[in-house]
CSV table of C-alpha atoms and ligand atoms in Angstrom, one decimal:
chain,number,residue,atom,x,y,z
A,1,UNK,CA,-9.6,18.6,-4.2
A,2,UNK,CA,-6.2,20.3,-3.5
A,3,UNK,CA,-3.8,20.6,-5.8
A,4,UNK,CA,-2.1,17.4,-4.7
A,5,UNK,CA,-4.8,15.8,-6.5
A,6,UNK,CA,-4.2,17.3,-9.8
A,7,UNK,CA,-6.5,20.0,-10.9
A,8,UNK,CA,-6.4,22.0,-13.8
A,9,UNK,CA,-8.6,25.0,-14.8
A,10,UNK,CA,-10.9,24.5,-17.3
A,11,UNK,CA,-10.3,27.8,-19.9
A,12,UNK,CA,-13.5,27.6,-21.6
A,13,UNK,CA,-15.6,27.3,-18.4
A,14,UNK,CA,-13.6,28.6,-15.6
A,15,UNK,CA,-14.1,25.4,-13.6
A,16,UNK,CA,-11.4,23.0,-12.6
A,17,UNK,CA,-11.0,19.5,-14.3
A,18,UNK,CA,-10.7,16.7,-11.6
A,19,UNK,CA,-7.7,14.4,-12.7
A,20,UNK,CA,-9.4,11.7,-10.6
A,21,UNK,CA,-12.8,11.7,-12.5
A,22,UNK,CA,-13.6,9.0,-14.5
A,23,UNK,CA,-10.2,7.3,-14.2
A,24,UNK,CA,-9.8,4.1,-12.6
A,25,UNK,CA,-7.8,4.3,-9.4
A,26,UNK,CA,-4.2,3.3,-9.3
A,27,UNK,CA,-2.9,0.3,-7.0
A,28,UNK,CA,0.1,0.9,-4.9
A,29,UNK,CA,2.0,-1.8,-3.1
A,30,UNK,CA,4.2,-1.1,0.0
A,31,UNK,CA,6.4,-3.9,1.4
A,32,UNK,CA,8.9,-3.7,4.2
A,33,UNK,CA,10.7,-5.7,6.8
A,34,UNK,CA,8.6,-5.9,9.9
A,35,UNK,CA,9.6,-3.1,12.2
A,36,UNK,CA,10.6,-0.9,9.3
A,37,UNK,CA,7.9,1.5,10.4
A,38,UNK,CA,5.8,1.2,7.2
A,39,UNK,CA,2.6,1.3,8.9
A,40,UNK,CA,3.1,4.9,10.4
A,41,UNK,CA,4.6,5.8,7.1
A,42,UNK,CA,1.5,4.7,5.0
A,43,UNK,CA,-0.8,6.4,7.8
A,44,UNK,CA,0.7,9.8,7.3
A,45,UNK,CA,0.8,9.2,3.7
A,46,UNK,CA,-3.0,8.7,3.3
A,47,UNK,CA,-3.5,11.7,5.9
A,48,UNK,CA,-1.5,14.0,3.5
A,49,UNK,CA,-2.7,13.0,-0.1
A,50,UNK,CA,-6.5,13.3,-1.2
A,51,UNK,CA,-8.3,10.5,-2.8
A,52,UNK,CA,-5.7,7.9,-1.6
A,53,UNK,CA,-6.9,5.1,0.5
A,54,UNK,CA,-5.4,2.4,2.8
A,55,UNK,CA,-6.6,-1.2,2.2
A,56,UNK,CA,-7.7,-3.0,5.3
A,57,UNK,CA,-6.6,-6.7,5.3
A,58,UNK,CA,-8.1,-10.0,6.5
A,59,UNK,CA,-6.1,-11.7,9.2
A,60,UNK,CA,-6.5,-15.0,11.1
A,61,UNK,CA,-3.9,-13.3,13.8
A,62,UNK,CA,-5.5,-12.4,17.1
A,63,UNK,CA,-5.9,-8.6,17.7
A,64,UNK,CA,-3.1,-7.3,19.7
A,65,UNK,CA,-3.6,-4.8,22.5
A,66,UNK,CA,-5.2,-1.6,21.3
A,67,UNK,CA,-6.1,-2.7,17.6
A,68,UNK,CA,-9.6,-2.7,16.6
A,69,UNK,CA,-11.6,-5.1,14.5
A,70,UNK,CA,-12.7,-3.5,11.1
A,71,UNK,CA,-10.3,-0.8,11.6
A,72,UNK,CA,-6.7,-2.1,11.9
A,73,UNK,CA,-7.7,-5.4,10.1
A,74,UNK,CA,-10.7,-7.6,9.7
A,75,UNK,CA,-9.7,-10.3,12.2
A,76,UNK,CA,-11.4,-13.6,11.3
A,77,UNK,CA,-10.8,-17.2,12.2
A,78,UNK,CA,-8.5,-19.5,10.5
A,79,UNK,CA,-11.5,-21.5,9.1
A,80,UNK,CA,-13.1,-18.6,7.9
A,81,UNK,CA,-10.1,-17.3,6.2
A,82,UNK,CA,-9.5,-20.9,4.6
A,83,UNK,CA,-13.3,-20.7,3.5
A,84,UNK,CA,-13.1,-17.2,2.0
A,85,UNK,CA,-9.6,-18.2,0.3
A,86,UNK,CA,-11.4,-21.3,-1.0
A,87,UNK,CA,-14.3,-19.1,-2.6
A,88,UNK,CA,-11.4,-16.9,-4.3
A,89,UNK,CA,-12.4,-13.9,-2.2
A,90,UNK,CA,-8.8,-12.8,-2.1
A,91,UNK,CA,-6.7,-10.8,-4.7
A,92,UNK,CA,-3.6,-12.3,-2.7
A,93,UNK,CA,-2.8,-13.9,0.5
A,94,UNK,CA,-0.1,-15.2,2.4
A,95,UNK,CA,1.3,-17.1,5.5
A,96,UNK,CA,3.0,-14.4,7.5
A,97,UNK,CA,4.8,-15.4,10.7
A,98,UNK,CA,2.3,-18.4,11.0
A,99,UNK,CA,-0.8,-16.4,10.5
A,100,UNK,CA,-3.0,-15.8,7.4
A,101,UNK,CA,-3.3,-12.4,5.8
A,102,UNK,CA,-5.0,-11.3,2.7
A,103,UNK,CA,-6.7,-8.5,0.5
A,104,UNK,CA,-10.2,-9.1,-0.4
A,105,UNK,CA,-10.5,-8.7,-4.1
A,106,UNK,CA,-14.1,-7.2,-4.0
A,107,UNK,CA,-12.9,-4.4,-1.5
A,108,UNK,CA,-10.0,-3.5,-3.9
A,109,UNK,CA,-12.3,-3.6,-7.1
A,110,UNK,CA,-14.9,-1.3,-5.3
A,111,UNK,CA,-12.1,1.4,-4.4
A,112,UNK,CA,-10.3,1.2,-7.8
A,113,UNK,CA,-13.6,1.4,-9.8
A,114,UNK,CA,-14.7,4.7,-7.8
A,115,UNK,CA,-11.7,6.4,-9.1
A,116,UNK,CA,-9.8,6.3,-5.7
A,117,UNK,CA,-6.4,5.4,-5.5
A,118,UNK,CA,-5.5,2.4,-3.0
A,119,UNK,CA,-2.3,1.1,-1.0
A,120,UNK,CA,-1.9,-2.2,0.1
A,121,UNK,CA,0.6,-2.8,2.8
A,122,UNK,CA,1.2,-6.4,2.2
A,123,UNK,CA,4.4,-8.6,2.6
A,124,UNK,CA,6.7,-10.0,-0.5
A,125,UNK,CA,4.5,-12.8,-1.0
A,126,UNK,CA,1.5,-11.1,-1.7
A,127,UNK,CA,3.3,-8.7,-3.8
A,128,UNK,CA,4.4,-11.3,-6.1
A,129,UNK,CA,1.1,-12.8,-6.2
A,130,UNK,CA,-0.6,-9.4,-7.4
A,131,UNK,CA,2.4,-8.9,-10.1
A,132,UNK,CA,2.1,-12.7,-11.2
A,133,UNK,CA,-1.4,-12.3,-11.9
A,134,UNK,CA,-0.8,-9.4,-14.0
A,135,UNK,CA,-2.7,-6.9,-12.0
A,136,UNK,CA,-1.3,-3.2,-12.8
A,137,UNK,CA,0.1,-1.9,-9.5
A,138,UNK,CA,3.4,0.4,-8.4
A,139,UNK,CA,5.5,-1.1,-6.1
A,140,UNK,CA,7.1,0.6,-3.2
A,141,UNK,CA,9.9,-1.3,-1.1
A,142,UNK,CA,10.6,0.4,2.4
A,143,UNK,CA,14.2,-0.3,3.6
A,144,UNK,CA,15.4,0.4,7.2
A,145,UNK,CA,18.7,2.2,7.0
A,146,UNK,CA,20.6,-1.0,8.0
A,147,UNK,CA,20.1,-4.5,9.7
A,148,UNK,CA,21.4,-3.3,12.7
A,149,UNK,CA,18.9,-0.2,13.3
A,150,UNK,CA,16.0,-2.6,12.2
A,151,UNK,CA,17.2,-4.9,15.2
A,152,UNK,CA,17.1,-1.8,17.5
A,153,UNK,CA,13.9,-0.6,16.4
A,154,UNK,CA,12.4,-4.3,16.9
A,155,UNK,CA,14.0,-4.4,20.2
A,156,UNK,CA,12.9,-0.8,21.1
A,157,UNK,CA,9.2,-1.4,20.4
A,158,UNK,CA,9.1,-4.5,22.9
A,159,UNK,CA,6.1,-6.1,21.3
A,160,UNK,CA,7.9,-9.3,20.6
A,161,UNK,CA,9.9,-11.7,22.5
A,162,UNK,CA,13.8,-12.1,21.9
A,163,UNK,CA,12.9,-15.4,19.7
A,164,UNK,CA,10.5,-13.6,17.7
A,165,UNK,CA,12.7,-10.6,17.0
A,166,UNK,CA,15.2,-13.0,15.9
A,167,UNK,CA,12.6,-14.8,13.5
A,168,UNK,CA,11.7,-11.3,12.2
A,169,UNK,CA,15.3,-10.5,11.3
A,170,UNK,CA,15.9,-13.8,9.9
A,171,UNK,CA,12.9,-13.0,7.1
A,172,UNK,CA,14.1,-9.6,6.9
A,173,UNK,CA,17.4,-10.8,5.5
A,174,UNK,CA,15.4,-13.0,2.8
A,175,UNK,CA,13.0,-10.0,2.1
A,176,UNK,CA,15.3,-7.2,1.4
A,177,UNK,CA,16.7,-9.0,-1.4
A,178,UNK,CA,13.2,-8.5,-3.3
A,179,UNK,CA,13.4,-4.7,-3.2
A,180,UNK,CA,14.5,-5.0,-6.7
A,181,UNK,CA,11.4,-6.3,-8.2
A,182,UNK,CA,9.4,-3.1,-7.0
A,183,UNK,CA,9.4,0.0,-8.9
A,184,UNK,CA,10.5,2.3,-6.0
A,185,UNK,CA,12.7,2.1,-2.9
A,186,UNK,CA,12.2,4.5,0.1
A,187,UNK,CA,14.8,4.4,3.0
A,188,UNK,CA,13.0,4.9,6.1
A,189,UNK,CA,16.0,7.1,7.8
A,190,UNK,CA,13.5,9.9,9.0
A,191,UNK,CA,9.8,9.9,9.2
A,192,UNK,CA,8.9,13.3,7.8
A,193,UNK,CA,11.8,12.8,4.7
A,194,UNK,CA,10.6,9.3,4.0
A,195,UNK,CA,6.6,10.4,3.9
A,196,UNK,CA,7.9,13.2,1.6
A,197,UNK,CA,9.6,10.8,-0.8
A,198,UNK,CA,6.4,8.3,-0.8
A,199,UNK,CA,4.0,11.5,-1.5
A,200,UNK,CA,6.3,12.4,-4.5
A,201,UNK,CA,5.9,8.8,-5.5
A,202,UNK,CA,2.3,9.0,-5.5
A,203,UNK,CA,2.1,12.4,-7.3
A,204,UNK,CA,4.3,11.4,-10.0
A,205,UNK,CA,2.3,8.2,-10.7
A,206,UNK,CA,-0.8,10.5,-11.1
A,207,UNK,CA,0.8,12.8,-13.3
A,208,UNK,CA,1.7,9.8,-16.0
A,209,UNK,CA,0.4,10.5,-19.2
A,210,UNK,CA,-1.6,7.4,-18.7
A,211,UNK,CA,-3.4,8.5,-15.7
A,212,UNK,CA,-3.9,12.1,-17.1
A,213,UNK,CA,-5.2,11.2,-20.6
A,214,UNK,CA,-8.8,12.0,-19.8
A,215,UNK,CA,-8.1,15.5,-18.4
A,216,UNK,CA,-5.5,16.2,-21.1
A,217,UNK,CA,-8.1,15.3,-23.8
A,218,UNK,CA,-10.7,17.7,-22.3
A,219,UNK,CA,-8.1,20.3,-22.3
A,220,UNK,CA,-6.9,19.8,-25.8
A,221,UNK,CA,-10.3,19.6,-26.8
A,222,UNK,CA,-10.6,23.2,-25.8
A,223,UNK,CA,-7.8,24.2,-28.2
A,224,UNK,CA,-9.6,25.2,-31.6
A,225,UNK,CA,-7.4,25.4,-34.9
A,226,UNK,CA,-7.7,29.1,-36.1
B,1,LIG,P1,1.5,-7.3,11.6
B,1,LIG,O1,1.2,-8.7,12.1
B,1,LIG,O2,2.7,-7.0,12.1
B,1,LIG,O3,0.4,-6.4,11.5
B,1,LIG,O4,1.9,-7.8,9.9
B,1,LIG,C1,2.8,-9.0,9.7
B,1,LIG,C2,3.0,-8.7,8.0
B,1,LIG,O5,1.9,-9.1,7.2
B,1,LIG,C3,3.5,-7.5,7.6
B,1,LIG,O6,4.6,-7.6,6.8
B,1,LIG,C4,2.4,-7.1,6.7
B,1,LIG,O7,3.0,-6.1,5.7
B,1,LIG,C5,1.7,-8.1,6.3
B,1,LIG,N1,0.5,-8.1,6.0
B,1,LIG,C6,-0.5,-7.4,6.4
B,1,LIG,N2,-1.8,-7.4,5.6
B,1,LIG,C7,-1.2,-8.3,4.4
B,1,LIG,C8,-2.1,-8.7,3.5
B,1,LIG,O8,-3.3,-8.5,3.2
B,1,LIG,N3,-1.5,-9.5,2.6
B,1,LIG,C9,0.0,-10.0,2.7
B,1,LIG,N4,0.3,-10.7,1.8
B,1,LIG,N5,0.6,-9.4,3.9
B,1,LIG,C10,0.0,-8.7,5.0
């Protein structure tokens, strides 16, 4: 693992301690209004930071051109989604723009138990559910530089009709007020700078005493009182 993953030399053995080893992974939640660019940001982030994975959600939304089942999302029918929800398979789920989206509890648990950090890119309703269930997480809200720039971006990507764009902007007006319930806010004014800030947040969270406790104790154990 690179230094980004926090290694420290073992002075007694000359081998590095891996900070990720033996600790439970950290859950990160990234939310942002549609069109803010969060998917691009997070894809860049997981490429840059070792030991950080991007969660793959389930959705009842049909795949868009170029999207692949099992890669972008797990695309399933509404019936199957409702059956999974009824079985308690989701850590959180929500109806967003008329389609279901959810995070599988078992996938999340498997990743965190394997000491890997995980990013959920979910809407504000899903983030609220995770928090209200008392699941430890670090929330990051990504804001566009302004409402005008968000509208331009939504029109520029020409994926949606004018009516759909209007609906997304209306939802954005409500969502931005939730940013105060997250731990961090990142403004996506320029892609590289915003990715840098996200990376800084992940690395800072990994340096917290509670995340570093096992490694710190190993190092402290090499200090013998004279
Ligand atoms: P899109 O259809 O554009 O891919 O996503 C629409 C919205 O659904 C985005 O705000 C995205 O963050 C949210 N979303 C994607 N996956 C999940 C999920 O698993 N749970 C929740 N609550 N929202 C999700």
